[in-house]
Coordinates of C-alpha atoms and ligand atoms in Angstrom, one line a residue:
M10 CA 111.5 128.2 153.2
N11 CA 112.5 131.8 153.0
A12 CA 113.7 133.6 156.1
P13 CA 111.2 136.0 157.7
T14 CA 111.5 139.6 156.4
S15 CA 109.8 142.8 157.4
A16 CA 108.2 142.9 154.0
K17 CA 106.7 139.5 154.8
V18 CA 104.6 141.0 157.5
L19 CA 103.1 143.4 155.0
A20 CA 102.8 141.2 151.9
P21 CA 99.3 140.0 151.2
T22 CA 98.6 136.3 151.5
V23 CA 97.6 134.0 148.7
K24 CA 94.3 132.2 149.6
L25 CA 93.2 128.6 149.3
L26 CA 90.1 127.9 147.3
I27 CA 87.9 125.4 149.1
N28 CA 84.2 124.9 148.4
G29 CA 83.8 128.1 146.4
Q30 CA 85.4 130.3 149.1
M31 CA 88.8 132.0 149.1
V32 CA 90.1 131.1 152.6
E33 CA 93.1 131.9 154.6
S34 CA 95.3 128.9 155.3
Q35 CA 95.9 128.0 159.0
T36 CA 99.4 126.7 158.2
T37 CA 102.6 127.9 159.9
Q38 CA 104.6 127.4 156.7
W39 CA 104.8 130.2 154.2
R40 CA 107.0 131.2 151.3
D41 CA 107.5 134.6 149.6
V42 CA 106.3 135.1 146.1
V43 CA 109.1 137.3 144.7
N44 CA 109.3 139.6 141.6
P45 CA 112.4 138.1 139.8
A46 CA 113.3 141.4 138.2
T47 CA 113.5 143.4 141.4
Q48 CA 113.3 140.9 144.4
E49 CA 110.2 142.7 145.7
V50 CA 108.1 140.4 147.9
L51 CA 104.7 140.4 146.2
A52 CA 102.8 138.0 148.4
R53 CA 103.1 135.1 150.8
V54 CA 101.9 131.6 149.7
P55 CA 100.9 129.0 152.3
F56 CA 101.9 125.4 152.3
A57 CA 98.5 123.9 153.1
T58 CA 98.0 121.6 156.0
P59 CA 96.9 117.9 155.6
Q60 CA 93.5 118.9 157.0
E61 CA 93.2 121.6 154.3
V62 CA 94.0 119.2 151.5
D63 CA 91.5 116.7 153.0
A64 CA 88.8 119.5 153.2
A65 CA 89.4 120.4 149.5
V66 CA 89.1 116.8 148.4
A67 CA 86.0 116.1 150.6
N68 CA 84.3 119.2 149.1
A69 CA 85.2 118.1 145.6
K70 CA 83.9 114.6 146.3
Q71 CA 80.6 116.0 147.5
A72 CA 80.3 118.4 144.6
F73 CA 80.9 115.6 142.1
K74 CA 77.5 114.0 143.0
T75 CA 75.6 116.8 141.4
W76 CA 78.2 118.2 138.9
K77 CA 78.5 114.9 137.1
K78 CA 74.8 115.1 136.3
T79 CA 74.8 118.7 135.3
P80 CA 73.6 119.0 131.6
I81 CA 76.5 119.2 129.2
G82 CA 75.2 122.5 127.8
A83 CA 75.2 124.1 131.2
R84 CA 78.8 123.0 131.7
A85 CA 79.8 124.3 128.2
R86 CA 78.2 127.7 128.9
I87 CA 80.4 128.2 132.0
F88 CA 83.5 128.0 129.7
L89 CA 81.9 130.3 127.1
K90 CA 81.6 132.8 130.0
L91 CA 85.1 132.1 131.3
Q92 CA 86.7 132.7 127.9
Q93 CA 85.0 136.1 127.8
L94 CA 86.1 137.0 131.3
I95 CA 89.7 136.0 130.5
R96 CA 89.7 138.2 127.4
E97 CA 88.3 141.1 129.3
N98 CA 90.9 140.8 132.0
M99 CA 93.9 139.9 129.7
K100 CA 96.0 143.0 130.5
E101 CA 95.6 142.5 134.3
L102 CA 96.4 138.8 134.1
A103 CA 99.5 139.4 132.0
A104 CA 100.7 142.1 134.4
L105 CA 100.3 139.8 137.3
L106 CA 102.1 137.0 135.5
T107 CA 105.0 139.2 134.5
A108 CA 105.4 140.6 138.1
E109 CA 105.7 137.1 139.7
Q110 CA 107.2 135.1 136.8
G111 CA 109.4 137.6 135.0
K112 CA 108.5 137.0 131.3
T113 CA 107.8 140.0 129.1
L114 CA 104.3 141.4 129.0
P115 CA 103.6 140.3 125.4
D116 CA 104.9 136.8 126.2
A117 CA 102.7 136.8 129.4
E118 CA 99.7 137.6 127.2
G119 CA 100.8 134.7 125.0
D120 CA 100.9 132.5 128.1
V121 CA 97.3 133.5 128.9
F122 CA 96.2 133.2 125.3
R123 CA 97.5 129.6 124.8
G124 CA 95.4 128.7 127.9
L125 CA 92.4 130.6 126.6
E126 CA 92.5 128.4 123.5
V127 CA 91.9 125.4 125.8
V128 CA 89.0 127.2 127.6
E129 CA 87.4 127.8 124.1
H130 CA 87.9 124.2 123.4
A131 CA 86.2 123.2 126.7
A132 CA 83.2 125.3 125.6
N133 CA 82.8 122.7 122.8
I134 CA 82.5 119.8 125.2
G135 CA 79.1 118.9 123.8
T136 CA 80.7 117.6 120.6
L137 CA 83.9 116.3 122.3
Q138 CA 82.3 114.0 124.9
L139 CA 80.2 112.0 122.4
G140 CA 80.0 108.2 122.6
E141 CA 79.6 105.8 119.7
L142 CA 76.7 103.5 118.7
A143 CA 76.7 100.4 116.6
N144 CA 73.3 99.3 115.5
N145 CA 72.3 95.6 115.2
V146 CA 75.5 94.0 116.6
A147 CA 73.3 90.9 116.9
N148 CA 69.6 90.3 116.3
G149 CA 67.8 93.3 117.9
V150 CA 70.9 94.2 119.8
D151 CA 72.6 97.6 119.8
T152 CA 75.9 98.6 121.6
Y153 CA 76.8 102.1 122.5
S154 CA 79.5 103.7 124.5
I155 CA 79.3 106.6 127.0
L156 CA 82.2 108.7 128.4
Q157 CA 81.6 109.2 132.1
P158 CA 83.6 111.5 134.4
L159 CA 86.0 109.8 136.9
G160 CA 85.3 111.8 140.0
V161 CA 87.8 114.0 141.8
C162 CA 90.8 114.8 139.6
A163 CA 93.9 116.8 140.4
G164 CA 96.5 118.9 138.6
I165 CA 100.0 119.9 139.7
T166 CA 101.6 122.7 137.7
P167 CA 105.1 124.2 137.1
F168 CA 106.3 127.8 137.4
N169 CA 107.0 128.5 133.7
F170 CA 103.4 128.8 132.4
P171 CA 101.4 129.8 135.4
A172 CA 98.3 130.7 133.3
M173 CA 98.5 128.3 130.3
I174 CA 99.2 125.0 132.2
P175 CA 96.5 125.4 134.9
L176 CA 94.2 126.2 131.9
W177 CA 95.3 123.0 130.2
M178 CA 94.0 121.1 133.2
F179 CA 90.9 122.4 135.1
P180 CA 88.7 123.5 132.2
M181 CA 88.8 120.1 130.4
A182 CA 88.6 118.1 133.6
I183 CA 85.5 120.1 134.8
A184 CA 83.9 120.3 131.4
T185 CA 83.9 116.5 131.2
G186 CA 82.0 116.4 134.5
N187 CA 84.8 115.9 137.1
T188 CA 85.6 118.0 140.1
F189 CA 89.2 119.3 140.5
I190 CA 92.0 120.0 143.0
L191 CA 94.6 122.3 141.5
K192 CA 98.1 122.6 143.1
P193 CA 99.9 125.6 141.4
S194 CA 103.6 126.2 141.5
E195 CA 104.5 127.8 144.8
Q196 CA 106.8 130.2 142.9
D197 CA 104.1 132.1 141.0
P198 CA 100.6 131.2 142.2
M199 CA 99.0 134.7 141.9
V200 CA 97.9 134.7 138.3
T201 CA 96.5 131.1 138.7
M202 CA 94.4 132.3 141.7
R203 CA 93.0 135.2 139.6
L204 CA 92.0 132.6 136.9
A205 CA 90.3 130.6 139.6
E206 CA 88.4 133.7 140.7
L207 CA 87.3 134.3 137.1
A208 CA 86.2 130.6 137.0
L209 CA 84.0 131.2 140.0
E210 CA 82.6 134.4 138.4
A211 CA 81.9 132.4 135.3
G212 CA 79.7 130.0 137.3
V213 CA 81.8 127.1 138.4
P214 CA 79.8 125.9 141.4
P215 CA 81.3 125.6 144.9
G216 CA 83.5 122.5 145.4
V217 CA 83.9 121.9 141.6
L218 CA 87.2 123.7 141.5
N219 CA 89.5 123.8 144.6
V220 CA 93.0 125.2 144.9
V221 CA 95.6 124.1 147.5
H222 CA 99.1 125.5 147.7
G223 CA 102.4 123.9 148.8
G224 CA 105.3 121.8 147.8
E225 CA 106.4 118.2 148.2
D226 CA 104.1 117.3 151.2
V227 CA 101.0 118.6 149.5
V228 CA 101.9 116.8 146.2
N229 CA 102.5 113.6 148.1
A230 CA 99.1 114.0 149.9
I231 CA 97.4 114.4 146.5
C232 CA 99.3 111.3 145.1
D233 CA 98.2 109.2 148.1
H234 CA 94.6 110.5 148.6
P235 CA 92.2 107.6 148.1
D236 CA 89.4 109.9 146.8
I237 CA 91.5 111.3 143.9
K238 CA 91.0 109.3 140.8
A239 CA 93.4 110.9 138.3
I240 CA 96.4 113.3 138.3
S241 CA 97.8 115.5 135.6
F242 CA 101.3 116.7 136.3
V243 CA 103.5 119.1 134.4
G244 CA 107.0 119.8 135.7
S245 CA 110.5 118.4 135.9
T246 CA 111.4 114.9 135.0
K247 CA 112.6 114.1 138.5
V248 CA 109.4 115.2 140.2
G249 CA 107.2 113.9 137.4
T250 CA 108.7 110.4 137.7
H251 CA 108.1 110.5 141.5
V252 CA 104.5 111.6 141.0
Y253 CA 103.9 109.0 138.3
N254 CA 105.3 106.1 140.4
R255 CA 103.6 107.1 143.7
A256 CA 100.2 107.9 142.2
S257 CA 100.2 104.9 139.9
L258 CA 101.0 102.7 143.0
A259 CA 98.0 104.3 144.7
G260 CA 95.8 103.2 141.8
K261 CA 95.3 106.5 140.0
R262 CA 95.3 107.3 136.3
V263 CA 98.4 109.6 135.8
Q264 CA 99.8 111.7 133.0
C265 CA 103.1 113.5 133.4
M266 CA 104.6 116.1 131.0
M267 CA 108.2 116.5 132.0
G268 CA 111.6 117.9 131.1
A269 CA 113.1 118.3 127.6
K270 CA 116.1 118.9 125.4
N271 CA 114.7 120.2 122.1
H272 CA 116.9 120.1 119.0
A273 CA 116.5 121.8 115.7
I274 CA 118.2 120.7 112.5
V275 CA 119.4 123.5 110.3
L276 CA 120.0 122.4 106.7
P277 CA 122.1 124.7 104.5
D278 CA 119.3 125.3 102.1
A279 CA 117.1 126.9 104.8
N280 CA 116.0 130.5 104.5
K281 CA 118.9 132.0 106.5
E282 CA 117.3 135.1 107.9
Q283 CA 114.1 133.4 108.9
T284 CA 116.0 130.5 110.5
L285 CA 118.3 132.7 112.5
N286 CA 115.2 134.7 113.8
A287 CA 113.4 131.5 114.7
L288 CA 116.5 130.0 116.5
A289 CA 117.0 133.2 118.5
G290 CA 113.4 133.6 119.4
A291 CA 112.9 129.9 120.4
A292 CA 116.2 129.6 122.4
F293 CA 116.2 132.9 124.3
G294 CA 112.5 133.9 124.5
A295 CA 111.0 133.5 128.0
A296 CA 114.7 133.4 129.1
G297 CA 114.8 129.8 127.8
Q298 CA 112.3 128.7 130.5
R299 CA 110.0 126.9 128.2
C300 CA 109.7 123.1 128.0
M301 CA 109.6 123.6 124.3
A302 CA 112.5 126.0 124.1
L303 CA 115.0 125.1 121.4
S304 CA 118.2 124.4 123.4
V305 CA 120.2 122.6 120.8
A306 CA 120.7 123.5 117.1
V307 CA 122.4 120.8 114.9
L308 CA 124.0 122.7 112.1
V309 CA 124.5 120.6 109.0
G310 CA 127.4 121.2 106.6
E311 CA 127.6 124.7 105.3
A312 CA 125.1 125.9 107.9
Q313 CA 128.0 125.8 110.4
K314 CA 129.2 129.0 108.8
W315 CA 126.2 130.8 110.1
I316 CA 127.5 130.9 113.7
P317 CA 128.8 134.5 113.6
D318 CA 125.4 135.7 112.2
L319 CA 123.5 133.8 114.9
V320 CA 125.7 135.5 117.5
E321 CA 125.0 138.9 116.0
K322 CA 121.3 138.2 116.0
A323 CA 121.4 137.1 119.6
K324 CA 123.2 140.3 120.6
T325 CA 120.3 142.4 119.2
L326 CA 117.9 141.0 121.9
K327 CA 117.1 143.4 124.7
V328 CA 117.6 141.9 128.2
S329 CA 115.6 143.8 130.9
G330 CA 112.6 143.7 133.2
G331 CA 109.5 142.2 131.5
T332 CA 107.5 145.4 131.8
E333 CA 110.1 147.5 129.9
P334 CA 109.0 148.2 126.3
G335 CA 111.0 146.2 123.8
T336 CA 112.3 143.7 126.2
D337 CA 113.0 140.3 124.6
V338 CA 114.6 138.4 127.5
G339 CA 113.4 138.8 131.0
P340 CA 114.9 137.5 134.2
L341 CA 115.1 133.9 135.4
V342 CA 112.4 133.0 137.9
S343 CA 114.6 132.8 141.0
C344 CA 118.0 133.4 142.5
Q345 CA 118.4 129.6 142.6
A346 CA 117.6 129.3 138.9
L347 CA 120.1 132.0 138.2
S348 CA 123.0 130.3 140.0
R349 CA 122.1 127.0 138.5
V350 CA 122.2 128.4 134.9
E351 CA 125.4 130.3 135.6
G352 CA 126.9 127.2 137.1
L353 CA 126.1 125.2 134.0
I354 CA 127.7 127.8 131.8
D355 CA 130.8 127.5 133.9
R356 CA 130.8 123.7 133.5
G357 CA 130.3 124.1 129.7
L358 CA 133.5 126.1 129.6
A359 CA 135.4 123.7 131.9
E360 CA 134.2 120.7 129.8
G361 CA 135.6 122.1 126.6
A362 CA 132.7 123.8 124.7
T363 CA 133.5 127.1 123.0
L364 CA 131.6 130.1 124.4
E365 CA 130.6 132.1 121.4
L366 CA 128.4 134.5 123.4
D367 CA 128.6 135.0 127.1
G368 CA 125.4 136.3 128.7
R369 CA 126.5 136.1 132.3
K370 CA 126.1 139.1 134.6
P371 CA 124.6 141.5 132.1
C372 CA 124.4 145.1 133.3
I373 CA 120.7 146.0 133.3
P374 CA 120.0 149.7 134.2
G375 CA 117.4 149.9 136.9
Y376 CA 117.4 146.2 137.6
S377 CA 120.6 145.6 139.5
Q378 CA 118.9 142.9 141.7
G379 CA 117.2 140.9 138.9
N380 CA 118.0 137.3 138.1
F381 CA 119.3 138.1 134.6
V382 CA 121.3 136.0 132.1
G383 CA 121.6 137.3 128.6
P384 CA 121.6 135.1 125.5
T385 CA 124.5 132.6 125.6
I386 CA 125.8 130.4 122.8
F387 CA 128.1 127.5 123.0
S388 CA 129.5 125.8 119.9
G389 CA 131.4 122.5 119.8
V390 CA 128.9 120.9 122.1
Q391 CA 129.0 117.1 122.5
R392 CA 127.2 114.3 124.3
G393 CA 128.6 113.8 127.8
M394 CA 129.0 117.6 128.5
S395 CA 126.7 118.8 131.3
I396 CA 125.3 121.6 129.1
Y397 CA 124.1 118.9 126.7
D398 CA 123.1 116.1 129.1
Q399 CA 121.1 118.4 131.4
E400 CA 118.1 120.6 130.8
I401 CA 119.5 124.1 131.4
F402 CA 116.2 126.0 131.5
G403 CA 117.9 129.3 130.7
P404 CA 118.8 131.4 127.7
V405 CA 121.6 129.1 126.6
L406 CA 121.8 127.6 123.0
C407 CA 124.1 124.7 122.3
L408 CA 125.4 124.3 118.8
V409 CA 126.3 120.8 117.5
A410 CA 127.9 120.1 114.1
A411 CA 126.8 117.3 111.8
E412 CA 128.0 116.3 108.3
D413 CA 124.6 115.4 106.9
M414 CA 121.0 115.0 107.9
D415 CA 121.2 111.3 108.7
Q416 CA 123.9 112.0 111.2
A417 CA 121.8 114.9 112.7
I418 CA 118.7 112.7 113.0
E419 CA 120.7 109.9 114.6
F420 CA 122.2 112.4 117.1
I421 CA 118.7 113.7 118.1
N422 CA 117.2 110.2 118.4
A423 CA 119.9 109.1 120.7
N424 CA 118.8 111.8 123.2
P425 CA 116.4 110.3 125.7
N426 CA 114.0 113.3 125.6
G427 CA 111.2 113.6 123.1
N428 CA 109.3 116.8 123.8
G429 CA 109.8 118.9 120.6
T430 CA 112.0 119.2 117.6
A431 CA 112.2 121.2 114.4
I432 CA 113.9 121.2 111.0
F433 CA 114.7 124.3 108.9
T434 CA 114.9 123.6 105.2
Q435 CA 113.4 124.5 101.9
S436 CA 113.3 120.9 100.8
G437 CA 110.0 119.1 101.1
A438 CA 111.7 115.8 100.7
A439 CA 114.1 116.5 103.6
A440 CA 111.3 117.7 105.8
R441 CA 109.2 114.6 105.0
K442 CA 112.1 112.3 105.8
F443 CA 112.6 114.2 109.1
Q444 CA 109.0 113.8 110.0
E445 CA 109.1 110.1 109.3
D446 CA 112.4 109.2 111.0
I447 CA 112.7 111.5 114.0
D448 CA 111.7 109.9 117.3
V449 CA 110.2 113.0 119.0
G450 CA 106.5 113.6 119.7
Q451 CA 106.1 117.1 118.4
V452 CA 107.7 118.1 115.1
G453 CA 108.1 121.6 113.6
I454 CA 108.9 122.1 109.9
N455 CA 110.2 125.7 109.8
V456 CA 108.2 126.2 113.0
P457 CA 110.6 126.4 116.0
I458 CA 108.1 125.8 118.9
P459 CA 105.6 123.3 117.5
V460 CA 103.1 123.3 120.4
P461 CA 99.8 122.1 118.9
V462 CA 96.6 124.0 119.4
P463 CA 93.8 122.2 121.3
L464 CA 92.2 120.7 118.2
F465 CA 95.1 118.3 118.6
S466 CA 96.9 117.2 121.8
F467 CA 100.2 118.0 123.3
T468 CA 102.2 114.9 122.3
G469 CA 105.6 115.0 123.9
S470 CA 107.1 111.5 124.0
R471 CA 109.8 109.2 125.4
A472 CA 111.5 110.5 128.6
S473 CA 109.5 113.8 128.3
K474 CA 106.3 112.1 129.1
L475 CA 104.8 109.3 131.3
G476 CA 101.3 108.1 130.7
D477 CA 99.6 107.5 127.3
L478 CA 97.3 110.5 126.9
G479 CA 98.2 114.2 126.4
P480 CA 97.0 117.1 128.5
Y481 CA 94.5 118.7 126.2
G482 CA 92.7 118.2 122.8
K483 CA 91.0 114.9 122.0
Q484 CA 93.3 112.8 124.2
V485 CA 92.4 114.6 127.4
V486 CA 88.7 113.8 127.0
M487 CA 89.8 110.1 127.2
F488 CA 92.1 110.9 130.1
Y489 CA 89.3 112.5 132.2
T490 CA 86.6 109.9 131.4
Q491 CA 85.9 106.3 131.7
T492 CA 84.4 104.6 128.7
K493 CA 81.4 102.5 129.5
T494 CA 79.8 100.3 126.8
V495 CA 76.1 99.4 127.0
T496 CA 74.8 96.4 125.0
E497 CA 71.0 96.5 124.9
R498 CA 68.1 94.5 123.6
W499 CA 64.4 95.3 124.0
F500 CA 61.9 92.5 123.7
D501 CA 58.6 92.8 121.7
D502 CA 55.9 91.0 123.6
D503 CA 54.8 89.2 120.4
V504 CA 58.2 87.8 119.4
T505 CA 58.7 84.2 120.1
S506 CA 61.4 83.4 122.7
H507 CA 64.6 81.8 121.4
G508 CA 65.0 79.9 124.7
V509 CA 68.0 79.7 127.0
N510 CA 71.4 80.6 125.3
T511 CA 74.3 79.0 127.2
T512 CA 77.0 80.2 124.8
I513 CA 78.9 83.5 124.8
S514 CA 77.5 84.5 121.4
L515 CA 74.8 87.2 121.1
K516 CA 72.1 85.8 118.9
Ligands
LIG24 P1 109.2 121.2 139.3 O1 109.2 119.8 139.0 O2 110.2 121.7 140.2 O3 107.8 121.6 140.0 C1 106.6 121.2 139.4 C2 105.5 121.0 140.5 O4 106.0 120.0 141.4 C3 105.3 122.2 141.3 O5 104.0 122.4 141.6 C4 106.1 122.0 142.6 O6 105.5 122.5 143.8 C5 106.1 120.4 142.7 N1 107.3 119.9 143.4 C6 108.5 120.5 143.4 N2 109.4 119.6 144.0 C7 108.7 118.6 144.4 C8 109.0 117.4 145.2 N3 110.2 117.2 145.6 N4 108.0 116.5 145.4 C9 106.8 116.7 144.9 N5 106.4 117.8 144.3 C10 107.3 118.7 144.0 O7 109.2 122.0 137.9 P2 109.4 123.5 137.7 O8 110.8 123.9 138.0 O9 108.3 124.3 138.3 O10 109.1 123.6 136.1 C11 110.1 123.5 135.1 C12 110.2 122.0 134.6 O11 108.9 121.7 134.1 C13 111.1 121.9 133.4 O12 111.8 120.7 133.6 C14 110.2 121.9 132.2 O13 110.8 121.2 131.1 C15 109.0 121.2 132.7 N6 107.9 121.5 131.9 C16 107.4 120.6 131.1 C17 106.3 120.8 130.3 C18 105.8 119.8 129.3 O14 104.7 119.9 128.8 N7 106.6 118.7 129.0 C19 105.7 122.1 130.3 C20 106.2 123.0 131.2 C21 107.3 122.7 132.0

C-alpha cells in the first residue's frame, strides 16, 4: 500500500458498483492511482471489504433471477446502445486511459476499439446463443439443445488493457444471460469504471454488472465464493495459476489467459522494410506491455545482417508522455515495473548478451519523473538467460540467431509459452510449414500481433493459458453457458401404445 500523501487527501475516490449504484467503499485500505508519466496522483482506489464483495455477489445473484429470463433481443439492444455510447465517448475514454496507464493516445483508442469490437459482437447474441435440433432421433422423438446462462460470473483483469480486457468479459457474460462481478486492476481502474457507467446508461439493470476493487484478498474471496459459478482471469502466469487452482478446487469453471514470450521468425526472403517496421512496432509499442508483444525475433541466416538496420529503426521511435503528439513509446505503468525492467536489462548484460541498443534512463524533456525505458535490443540471446526465460514486459527485444527455419521452429516450440508468434517471409510454402508445425495458439503470417477479432476467439495455448475456452468469440458463449439437451416425444391419443420399454433404446 502506498504511504499517505497530502495529494491523497484531495484525490477523488474510485467507487464500487453495487446493485446499479456507484458507492463509496467503507474500507480502510486505499491505494493511489498514479499517472506513470508524471507521478501525479489521479485518484484513490479502495480495497473492498469482504462484506462489500458479499453484497456485490448477493445483488448479482438476486438480479440473475430476472435477467436470465430477459428476452434475448432486449439483452442485445443494450449492447447496441453501449457500442454507440463507447463511440461517442471514445476521446474521453482514451484520455482517461492514457492518464492512468501511460500508453499513447492513439494506442489508448486502439485499446478501447478492440474492446468495442466485442461489444458489437455481444449485440449479435441472438445468433450466437442458438441451440441445435435433431428431428426424429427415434420414432416421434426430437432432441434439441439449449445454452443456458450459469448464474453469477466474475472477471479479474490486468493493468495493460484496462478497456479492452474488461470488455472481453462483461459484455459476453451479460449478453448470454449471466450477471457479473468485475475486479479491475487496482493500478488503472478509472477507465474501466467509466465503461461501467456507460453500461448502466445503456440499460444494464441494477445488480447485473457489479464492480469491486482490490488485490489478492478480493481475488481470493471471488475464487472461494460459493455463489460465483465461473471466473475469467487475465494477468500474469503466477497469479493466473493460483486463481485457476483455487477456483477450480471451489468447483468453478475457470479460464485464465496468462503470461507470454512471443517469438517472430524472420526469413531472409522477407520484405525487409515492412518486417523491420513490424518488429519495432510490435516489440516497443505500448512500451512492450502487451501480452502479445513480440519480445524475441529469431533471425534466420542472412536476416542476421539486418541488426544494424533494426537498431536504426528503433532509434527513430519517440519516447515521451502518451499525450505528446508523435509519441511512439510511453512510460511503464509503475516505478516498480521500471526497476524490474531495468534490473532485467542489467542481468542480460551480466549474463553475456550483447546490448545493441540501450534504452535505460532516457532524457525526456518535461517528464523527468516518468517511468521511461526506451527501445532496447539485445543480440546473442540464448535459453537460460533471464532476459529470455522471463517475461520482461517492457520495450526490450531479444534477438536469437538460427541457421534455418527448422532450427527456429524447434527453438520456439521448446519455449513453454504459447500465446502468439509470427513469421515474416514471402514464401507461401514456408508460411504454411510454419502454421502447421509451430506449437503456439495464435499465428501471424507477416502480421506481428495476431490477436483475432471476435468472430474468432483468443486462442493462446500451452503455458499462456489454463482452461479450454477462450475469452471472446464463439468459445466464450460455451464458457458462459451450460448446454442442456432436451429429448421430447408427444403422444397422439389415437396411436397404439408400444407397451413398457425396459431397454435403454429409444424406440
Ligand atoms: P497480475 O497478475 O499482477 O494482475 C492481474 C490481476 O490479478 C489484477 O486484477 C490484480 O489485482 C490481481 N492480483 C495481483 N496479485 C495477486 C495475487 N497475489 N493474488 C491474487 N490476485 C492478484 O498481472 P498484471 O501485471 O496486471 O498484467 C500483466 C500480465 O498479464 C503479463 O504477464 C501479461 O502477459 C498478462 N496478460 C495476458 C494476457 C493474455 O491474454 N494472455 C492479456 C493481457 C495481459
